[in-house]
Amino acid sequence: MTSELKLPANFEDYTDAKKNGFLRVMKLKEEGKKVVGTFCSYTPSELVMAADGVCVGLCGSSEDGIAFAEKTLPKNMCPLIKCSYGLAASDACPYFYFSDMILAETTCDGKKKMFELMKKLKPVHVMQLPPGREGTGALDFWEQEIRRAALAIGEQLGKEITEEALHRAIVQKNRERRAMVELYEVGRMEPCPVSGYEISTIMDSLQFMFTSEEKIKLLEEKRNEFLARAAEDGKGRRKPRIMITGCPTIGVRDKIIKQAELLGASVVAFDSCSGPRAQKEAVSESGDPYLALAKKYLNINCAVMSPNPGRLDALDEMIADYRIDGVIEVVLQACHTFAIEAAEVKRFITKEKKLPYLYLETDYSQADSGQIDTRLSAFLEMMQ
Ligand code: BJ8
């Protein structure tokens, strides 16, 4: 049985935020601002801020562009990569179009090979991300890569990155991170005053806002709004509290997160790129700023790192903090790193934490919506 998912009257959905962002980025360009396109949480956006540029997220999140991409890329590939490349190559993404350069990293194989193709379309600087953190070399190497990226950005944007500017950017970005984590932590409340659909939409829409202050303002306003809602709502029927883990969910939010909530769940926590995974640890505001950035960004628990034990520690902590009843793992089609790591995540959730776990492998099409509905219904029924 489905319930009605209530969204506030002033709720701006992701499509609105994206559309408004197009117009704003065009205006920024007219004012002479430089724009840097990015694809990953490992991107040290402080470098772009220190060069007085703005970052735009270019990860594809819809079926648009996929047919075009499949003329060049294999069909059996991650939809995020196909969509990102297809929109860029067919000139259908205004954010890509307005980007002065792309700041990329070697994360998964698909993305790094996509960047080779993208170099034919735009200036692309690829940071070589170490494949793991073990040994003493990884951190030194990554710090050097961050220094190399700073030079490339400075050159491309026509503004040298000074240590003072970088320090200011680190302080500012840390404020933004804290505001994000505080908004996520509203999900710890019981009952949770906000739907996971709404919270993930707000977080994803931040990539279409172009100053740190306006992001912080939105995050603080929303947090206050949700806390006030909690005071009014009182105690409702207890819903199963769900955590989402795995690949980025931006392109499957409607068919998984929204649908799970329509079926009676409360999605309260996100262990994914759109969750606090990349935000919890701040960048040290003292000492060498390049080393501080290297330490922080190398510590992000993504499945592209081998090994990646921090992911289980983070899951453990979130299960306790958010009082989780069940975990849904979302894996995008052909994402090998998350698909393989899912076996260990499943063992940990079901055997150690003794919680229900649902694995959903999907793409950006609607072809499997019915099947996903059926599996979500059975999963939630089992918990109720
Ligand atoms: S920090 S999750 S943004 S790498 S889903 S393209 S891994 S095949 S997006 Fe990611 Fe950075 Fe990690 Fe986040 Fe490849 Fe997998 Fe596709 Fe992925």
Short mmCIF file of C-alpha atoms and ligand atoms in Angstrom, two decimals:
data_model
loop_
_atom_site.label_atom_id
_atom_site.label_comp_id
_atom_site.label_asym_id
_atom_site.label_seq_id
_atom_site.Cartn_x
_atom_site.Cartn_y
_atom_site.Cartn_z
CA MET A 1 0.00 0.00 0.00
CA THR A 2 1.40 3.42 -0.87
CA SER A 3 1.17 6.51 1.31
CA GLU A 4 1.29 10.10 0.16
CA LEU A 5 4.74 11.69 0.21
CA LYS A 6 4.19 15.23 1.45
CA LEU A 7 6.58 17.88 0.23
CA PRO A 8 6.42 21.48 1.43
CA ALA A 9 4.74 24.09 -0.76
CA ASN A 10 8.05 25.94 -1.26
CA PHE A 11 9.88 22.77 -2.28
CA GLU A 12 12.07 23.44 -5.29
CA ASP A 13 12.71 20.19 -7.04
CA TYR A 14 15.99 19.16 -8.54
CA THR A 15 14.91 20.01 -12.10
CA ASP A 16 13.96 23.56 -11.04
CA ALA A 17 17.28 24.02 -9.26
CA LYS A 18 19.15 22.76 -12.30
CA LYS A 19 17.20 24.99 -14.69
CA ASN A 20 17.67 28.10 -12.56
CA GLY A 21 21.33 27.21 -12.25
CA PHE A 22 21.74 27.30 -16.04
CA LEU A 23 20.64 30.93 -16.15
CA ARG A 24 22.81 31.87 -13.21
CA VAL A 25 25.91 30.27 -14.61
CA MET A 26 25.35 32.13 -17.87
CA LYS A 27 25.14 35.39 -15.94
CA LEU A 28 28.31 34.56 -14.03
CA LYS A 29 30.10 33.96 -17.31
CA GLU A 30 28.89 37.31 -18.62
CA GLU A 31 30.38 38.89 -15.49
CA GLY A 32 33.72 37.30 -16.33
CA LYS A 33 33.72 34.43 -13.79
CA LYS A 34 35.58 31.25 -14.65
CA VAL A 35 33.78 27.94 -14.34
CA VAL A 36 35.32 24.55 -13.57
CA GLY A 37 33.38 21.34 -14.23
CA THR A 38 33.87 18.50 -11.73
CA PHE A 39 32.77 14.87 -11.41
CA CYS A 40 33.68 13.54 -8.01
CA SER A 41 33.83 14.00 -4.23
CA TYR A 42 37.62 13.57 -4.42
CA THR A 43 37.86 16.95 -6.21
CA PRO A 44 39.52 19.48 -3.88
CA SER A 45 37.12 22.29 -4.74
CA GLU A 46 39.09 24.61 -2.44
CA LEU A 47 41.61 24.96 -5.28
CA VAL A 48 38.93 26.38 -7.57
CA MET A 49 37.62 28.69 -4.83
CA ALA A 50 41.17 29.94 -4.21
CA ALA A 51 41.48 30.81 -7.90
CA ASP A 52 38.23 32.77 -7.67
CA GLY A 53 36.43 30.28 -9.90
CA VAL A 54 33.17 28.41 -9.41
CA CYS A 55 32.65 24.65 -9.50
CA VAL A 56 29.77 22.97 -11.28
CA GLY A 57 28.97 19.29 -10.86
CA LEU A 58 28.76 17.50 -14.22
CA CYS A 59 27.75 13.98 -13.20
CA GLY A 60 24.92 12.90 -15.51
CA SER A 61 21.68 11.92 -13.84
CA SER A 62 19.10 11.14 -16.54
CA GLU A 63 18.50 9.05 -19.64
CA ASP A 64 19.30 12.07 -21.80
CA GLY A 65 22.55 11.70 -23.66
CA ILE A 66 22.81 7.94 -23.15
CA ALA A 67 21.78 6.97 -26.70
CA PHE A 68 24.30 9.48 -28.06
CA ALA A 69 27.05 8.15 -25.76
CA GLU A 70 26.39 4.57 -26.85
CA LYS A 71 27.58 5.48 -30.36
CA THR A 72 31.07 5.66 -28.80
CA LEU A 73 30.99 3.98 -25.41
CA PRO A 74 30.05 0.36 -24.67
CA LYS A 75 26.35 -0.16 -23.89
CA ASN A 76 27.16 -2.22 -20.80
CA MET A 77 28.59 0.68 -18.89
CA CYS A 78 27.69 2.79 -15.87
CA PRO A 79 24.78 5.14 -16.75
CA LEU A 80 26.43 8.01 -14.86
CA ILE A 81 29.38 7.87 -17.24
CA LYS A 82 27.27 7.38 -20.36
CA CYS A 83 24.96 10.25 -19.48
CA SER A 84 27.82 12.60 -18.50
CA TYR A 85 29.73 11.89 -21.68
CA GLY A 86 26.67 11.85 -23.96
CA LEU A 87 25.44 15.25 -22.75
CA ALA A 88 28.92 16.76 -23.07
CA ALA A 89 29.68 15.33 -26.50
CA SER A 90 26.28 16.22 -27.97
CA ASP A 91 26.52 19.78 -26.58
CA ALA A 92 23.38 19.23 -24.56
CA CYS A 93 24.74 20.22 -21.13
CA PRO A 94 24.93 23.99 -20.60
CA TYR A 95 27.15 23.47 -17.55
CA PHE A 96 29.70 21.58 -19.62
CA TYR A 97 29.35 24.15 -22.38
CA PHE A 98 30.11 27.03 -19.98
CA SER A 99 33.00 25.27 -18.24
CA ASP A 100 36.43 26.78 -18.89
CA MET A 101 38.08 23.54 -17.86
CA ILE A 102 37.32 20.15 -16.35
CA LEU A 103 39.04 19.09 -13.13
CA ALA A 104 38.99 15.30 -13.10
CA GLU A 105 40.47 12.37 -11.18
CA THR A 106 41.37 8.80 -12.04
CA THR A 107 38.68 7.08 -9.97
CA CYS A 108 37.06 4.10 -11.73
CA ASP A 109 38.27 2.78 -15.10
CA GLY A 110 35.20 4.03 -16.95
CA LYS A 111 35.57 7.59 -15.74
CA LYS A 112 39.26 7.83 -16.42
CA LYS A 113 38.85 6.56 -19.99
CA MET A 114 35.93 8.98 -20.46
CA PHE A 115 38.24 11.85 -19.52
CA GLU A 116 40.59 10.85 -22.34
CA LEU A 117 37.69 11.32 -24.77
CA MET A 118 36.63 14.56 -23.10
CA LYS A 119 40.03 16.06 -23.73
CA LYS A 120 38.96 16.39 -27.36
CA LEU A 121 36.11 18.66 -26.25
CA LYS A 122 37.57 20.84 -23.45
CA PRO A 123 40.76 21.47 -21.49
CA VAL A 124 40.76 18.61 -18.96
CA HIS A 125 43.20 18.32 -16.07
CA VAL A 126 43.27 14.79 -14.67
CA MET A 127 44.54 14.29 -11.13
CA GLN A 128 46.05 10.84 -10.61
CA LEU A 129 44.23 9.56 -7.53
CA PRO A 130 46.18 6.81 -5.71
CA PRO A 131 44.25 3.51 -5.92
CA GLY A 132 44.68 2.96 -2.17
CA ARG A 133 45.99 4.60 0.99
CA GLU A 134 48.39 1.96 2.25
CA GLY A 135 52.10 2.66 2.43
CA THR A 136 53.76 6.01 2.87
CA GLY A 137 53.85 6.90 -0.81
CA ALA A 138 50.13 7.44 -1.40
CA LEU A 139 49.77 10.59 0.66
CA ASP A 140 52.96 12.20 -0.70
CA PHE A 141 51.93 11.36 -4.24
CA TRP A 142 48.41 12.78 -3.78
CA GLU A 143 49.79 15.96 -2.23
CA GLN A 144 51.99 16.42 -5.31
CA GLU A 145 48.96 15.82 -7.54
CA ILE A 146 47.06 18.54 -5.66
CA ARG A 147 49.98 20.94 -6.14
CA ARG A 148 50.09 20.05 -9.85
CA ALA A 149 46.33 20.66 -10.13
CA ALA A 150 46.71 24.06 -8.42
CA LEU A 151 49.21 25.11 -11.10
CA ALA A 152 46.97 23.87 -13.92
CA ILE A 153 43.91 25.66 -12.51
CA GLY A 154 45.89 28.86 -11.92
CA GLU A 155 47.10 28.79 -15.50
CA GLN A 156 43.73 27.98 -17.05
CA LEU A 157 41.79 30.50 -14.95
CA GLY A 158 44.47 33.16 -15.19
CA LYS A 159 44.82 33.52 -11.44
CA GLU A 160 47.72 32.21 -9.40
CA ILE A 161 46.65 30.27 -6.29
CA THR A 162 48.39 31.71 -3.23
CA GLU A 163 48.66 29.93 0.13
CA GLU A 164 46.63 32.75 1.75
CA ALA A 165 43.79 32.34 -0.75
CA LEU A 166 43.89 28.58 -0.29
CA HIS A 167 43.72 28.93 3.47
CA ARG A 168 40.67 31.23 3.16
CA ALA A 169 39.01 28.73 0.83
CA ILE A 170 39.67 25.87 3.29
CA VAL A 171 38.05 27.80 6.15
CA GLN A 172 35.04 28.71 4.02
CA LYS A 173 34.57 25.18 2.65
CA ASN A 174 34.78 23.76 6.18
CA ARG A 175 31.86 26.01 7.18
CA GLU A 176 29.89 24.68 4.22
CA ARG A 177 30.72 21.09 5.21
CA ARG A 178 29.60 21.63 8.79
CA ALA A 179 26.29 23.09 7.59
CA MET A 180 25.76 20.03 5.35
CA VAL A 181 26.50 17.56 8.12
CA GLU A 182 24.18 19.41 10.52
CA LEU A 183 21.36 19.22 7.98
CA TYR A 184 21.95 15.49 7.46
CA GLU A 185 21.89 14.99 11.21
CA VAL A 186 18.24 16.05 11.32
CA GLY A 187 17.74 12.48 10.09
CA ARG A 188 18.77 11.23 13.53
CA MET A 189 15.49 12.52 14.99
CA GLU A 190 12.68 10.12 15.65
CA PRO A 191 10.24 10.50 14.00
CA CYS A 192 12.29 12.12 11.26
CA PRO A 193 10.67 15.46 10.26
CA VAL A 194 11.93 15.36 6.67
CA SER A 195 11.73 12.83 3.85
CA GLY A 196 14.97 11.39 2.50
CA TYR A 197 13.73 12.44 -0.92
CA GLU A 198 13.60 16.07 0.14
CA ILE A 199 16.93 16.04 1.92
CA SER A 200 18.76 14.36 -0.97
CA THR A 201 17.17 16.78 -3.45
CA ILE A 202 18.37 19.76 -1.42
CA MET A 203 21.88 18.34 -1.19
CA ASP A 204 22.08 17.57 -4.90
CA SER A 205 20.77 21.01 -5.80
CA LEU A 206 23.73 22.62 -3.98
CA GLN A 207 25.87 21.87 -6.99
CA PHE A 208 23.80 24.43 -8.91
CA MET A 209 24.47 27.21 -6.40
CA PHE A 210 27.62 29.14 -6.97
CA THR A 211 28.68 30.82 -3.77
CA SER A 212 29.53 29.14 -0.53
CA GLU A 213 27.56 31.70 1.49
CA GLU A 214 24.31 31.03 -0.39
CA LYS A 215 24.74 27.29 0.12
CA ILE A 216 25.31 27.78 3.85
CA LYS A 217 22.25 30.06 4.05
CA LEU A 218 20.02 27.47 2.34
CA LEU A 219 21.34 24.65 4.54
CA GLU A 220 20.78 26.61 7.74
CA GLU A 221 17.30 27.77 6.68
CA LYS A 222 16.28 24.24 5.80
CA ARG A 223 17.63 22.84 9.04
CA ASN A 224 15.65 25.41 11.06
CA GLU A 225 12.55 24.65 8.98
CA PHE A 226 12.86 20.91 9.65
CA LEU A 227 13.45 21.41 13.36
CA ALA A 228 10.32 23.59 13.54
CA ARG A 229 8.43 20.92 11.60
CA ALA A 230 9.57 18.33 14.15
CA ALA A 231 8.15 20.43 16.99
CA GLU A 232 4.76 20.65 15.20
CA ASP A 233 4.54 17.08 13.92
CA GLY A 234 4.54 15.28 17.26
CA LYS A 235 4.66 11.48 17.22
CA GLY A 236 3.31 9.71 14.17
CA ARG A 237 3.26 6.01 13.28
CA ARG A 238 6.78 4.60 13.49
CA LYS A 239 8.16 3.93 10.03
CA PRO A 240 11.09 1.64 9.20
CA ARG A 241 14.23 3.78 9.25
CA ILE A 242 16.28 3.12 6.14
CA MET A 243 19.86 3.91 5.18
CA ILE A 244 20.89 4.15 1.53
CA THR A 245 24.42 3.05 0.67
CA GLY A 246 26.40 2.53 -2.55
CA CYS A 247 26.72 4.50 -5.78
CA PRO A 248 25.52 8.09 -6.27
CA THR A 249 21.69 8.08 -6.32
CA ILE A 250 21.06 11.35 -8.11
CA GLY A 251 19.81 9.62 -11.28
CA VAL A 252 17.68 7.01 -9.46
CA ARG A 253 16.29 9.11 -6.63
CA ASP A 254 12.71 8.97 -7.87
CA LYS A 255 12.55 5.28 -8.56
CA ILE A 256 14.24 4.19 -5.32
CA ILE A 257 14.22 6.82 -2.55
CA LYS A 258 10.88 8.42 -3.40
CA GLN A 259 9.31 5.05 -4.04
CA ALA A 260 10.59 3.53 -0.77
CA GLU A 261 9.02 6.44 1.11
CA LEU A 262 5.76 6.17 -0.81
CA LEU A 263 5.71 2.54 0.31
CA GLY A 264 5.98 3.57 3.96
CA ALA A 265 9.72 3.84 4.76
CA SER A 266 11.55 6.78 6.22
CA VAL A 267 14.90 7.22 4.47
CA VAL A 268 16.94 8.88 7.21
CA ALA A 269 20.61 8.31 6.32
CA PHE A 270 22.84 8.27 3.28
CA ASP A 271 26.17 6.51 3.06
CA SER A 272 26.85 7.64 -0.49
CA CYS A 273 28.37 10.53 -2.35
CA SER A 274 25.29 12.58 -1.65
CA GLY A 275 25.60 11.77 2.07
CA PRO A 276 27.97 12.89 4.78
CA ARG A 277 30.62 10.34 3.65
CA ALA A 278 32.75 13.03 2.06
CA GLN A 279 31.78 15.86 4.40
CA LYS A 280 32.35 14.68 7.95
CA GLU A 281 36.08 15.20 8.12
CA ALA A 282 37.15 18.84 7.87
CA VAL A 283 40.37 20.01 6.25
CA SER A 284 42.93 21.05 8.88
CA GLU A 285 43.07 24.85 9.03
CA SER A 286 46.65 24.91 10.28
CA GLY A 287 49.91 23.81 8.70
CA ASP A 288 50.63 23.28 5.01
CA PRO A 289 47.30 23.68 3.14
CA TYR A 290 48.31 21.25 0.37
CA LEU A 291 49.15 18.49 2.83
CA ALA A 292 45.92 19.22 4.73
CA LEU A 293 43.87 18.88 1.54
CA ALA A 294 45.70 15.69 0.58
CA LYS A 295 44.99 14.08 3.97
CA LYS A 296 41.31 14.96 3.95
CA TYR A 297 40.49 13.95 0.38
CA LEU A 298 42.48 10.71 0.46
CA ASN A 299 40.40 9.63 3.45
CA ILE A 300 37.05 9.54 1.57
CA ASN A 301 35.55 6.06 1.78
CA CYS A 302 34.62 5.28 -1.79
CA ALA A 303 34.72 1.78 -3.31
CA VAL A 304 37.29 2.96 -5.85
CA MET A 305 39.86 2.76 -3.01
CA SER A 306 41.46 -0.62 -2.41
CA PRO A 307 41.18 -1.71 0.33
CA ASN A 308 38.37 0.44 1.72
CA PRO A 309 37.81 -0.64 5.34
CA GLY A 310 36.65 2.84 6.41
CA ARG A 311 33.34 2.19 4.64
CA LEU A 312 32.31 -0.48 7.16
CA ASP A 313 33.37 1.71 10.08
CA ALA A 314 31.26 4.55 8.67
CA LEU A 315 28.27 2.22 8.17
CA ASP A 316 28.62 0.95 11.73
CA GLU A 317 28.63 4.46 13.14
CA MET A 318 25.66 5.60 11.05
CA ILE A 319 23.58 2.53 11.93
CA ALA A 320 23.95 3.44 15.60
CA ASP A 321 23.59 7.21 15.25
CA TYR A 322 20.51 7.09 13.00
CA ARG A 323 18.93 3.98 14.63
CA ILE A 324 18.72 2.18 11.30
CA ASP A 325 16.24 -0.70 10.77
CA GLY A 326 17.34 -1.73 7.27
CA VAL A 327 19.86 -0.93 4.53
CA ILE A 328 19.29 -0.55 0.80
CA GLU A 329 22.38 -0.78 -1.35
CA VAL A 330 22.13 0.95 -4.74
CA VAL A 331 24.61 -0.14 -7.41
CA LEU A 332 24.58 1.40 -10.85
CA GLN A 333 24.77 -1.06 -13.73
CA ALA A 334 28.37 -2.13 -14.47
CA CYS A 335 29.89 -0.30 -11.49
CA HIS A 336 32.32 -3.07 -10.59
CA THR A 337 33.91 -1.46 -7.54
CA PHE A 338 30.63 -1.00 -5.66
CA ALA A 339 29.18 -4.30 -6.96
CA ILE A 340 32.15 -6.27 -5.64
CA GLU A 341 32.30 -4.40 -2.35
CA ALA A 342 28.58 -5.13 -1.87
CA ALA A 343 29.37 -8.73 -0.82
CA GLU A 344 31.31 -7.49 2.20
CA VAL A 345 28.71 -4.80 2.95
CA LYS A 346 25.96 -7.45 2.86
CA ARG A 347 27.91 -9.74 5.19
CA PHE A 348 28.51 -6.89 7.61
CA ILE A 349 24.89 -5.68 7.63
CA THR A 350 23.20 -9.08 7.82
CA LYS A 351 25.67 -11.11 9.89
CA GLU A 352 27.30 -8.56 12.19
CA LYS A 353 24.56 -5.96 12.52
CA LYS A 354 21.72 -8.51 12.01
CA LEU A 355 19.73 -6.06 9.90
CA PRO A 356 17.72 -6.57 6.69
CA TYR A 357 19.65 -5.66 3.52
CA LEU A 358 18.38 -5.13 -0.03
CA TYR A 359 20.69 -4.99 -3.06
CA LEU A 360 19.34 -3.06 -6.05
CA GLU A 361 21.33 -2.95 -9.27
CA THR A 362 19.83 -0.51 -11.73
CA ASP A 363 20.39 2.11 -14.41
CA TYR A 364 18.72 5.39 -15.36
CA SER A 365 15.90 3.85 -17.44
CA GLN A 366 12.38 3.22 -16.17
CA ALA A 367 12.40 -0.35 -17.52
CA ASP A 368 12.88 -1.92 -14.07
CA SER A 369 10.65 0.46 -12.05
CA GLY A 370 7.91 -2.17 -11.57
CA GLN A 371 10.42 -4.79 -10.48
CA ILE A 372 12.06 -2.35 -8.04
CA ASP A 373 8.65 -1.48 -6.57
CA THR A 374 7.92 -5.14 -5.97
CA ARG A 375 11.27 -5.73 -4.27
CA LEU A 376 10.96 -2.58 -2.14
CA SER A 377 7.43 -3.60 -1.06
CA ALA A 378 8.56 -7.08 -0.04
CA PHE A 379 11.57 -5.67 1.83
CA LEU A 380 9.52 -3.13 3.76
CA GLU A 381 6.71 -5.57 4.49
CA MET A 382 9.23 -7.94 6.01
CA MET A 383 10.40 -5.16 8.32
CA GLN A 384 6.93 -4.09 9.38
S1 BJ8 B 1 33.68 9.53 -4.56
S2 BJ8 B 1 31.14 7.28 -5.76
S3 BJ8 B 1 31.73 10.47 -7.33
S4 BJ8 B 1 34.13 7.84 -7.66
S5 BJ8 B 1 29.00 4.69 -10.16
S6 BJ8 B 1 31.23 6.49 -12.28
S7 BJ8 B 1 32.50 4.60 -9.48
S8 BJ8 B 1 31.21 3.03 -12.39
S9 BJ8 B 1 30.60 7.87 -9.22
FE1 BJ8 B 1 31.91 8.24 -7.66
FE2 BJ8 B 1 33.80 9.88 -6.78
FE3 BJ8 B 1 33.37 7.55 -5.57
FE4 BJ8 B 1 31.60 9.46 -5.36
FE5 BJ8 B 1 32.47 4.76 -11.72
FE6 BJ8 B 1 30.80 3.39 -10.20
FE7 BJ8 B 1 29.86 4.77 -12.23
FE8 BJ8 B 1 30.85 6.00 -10.12
#
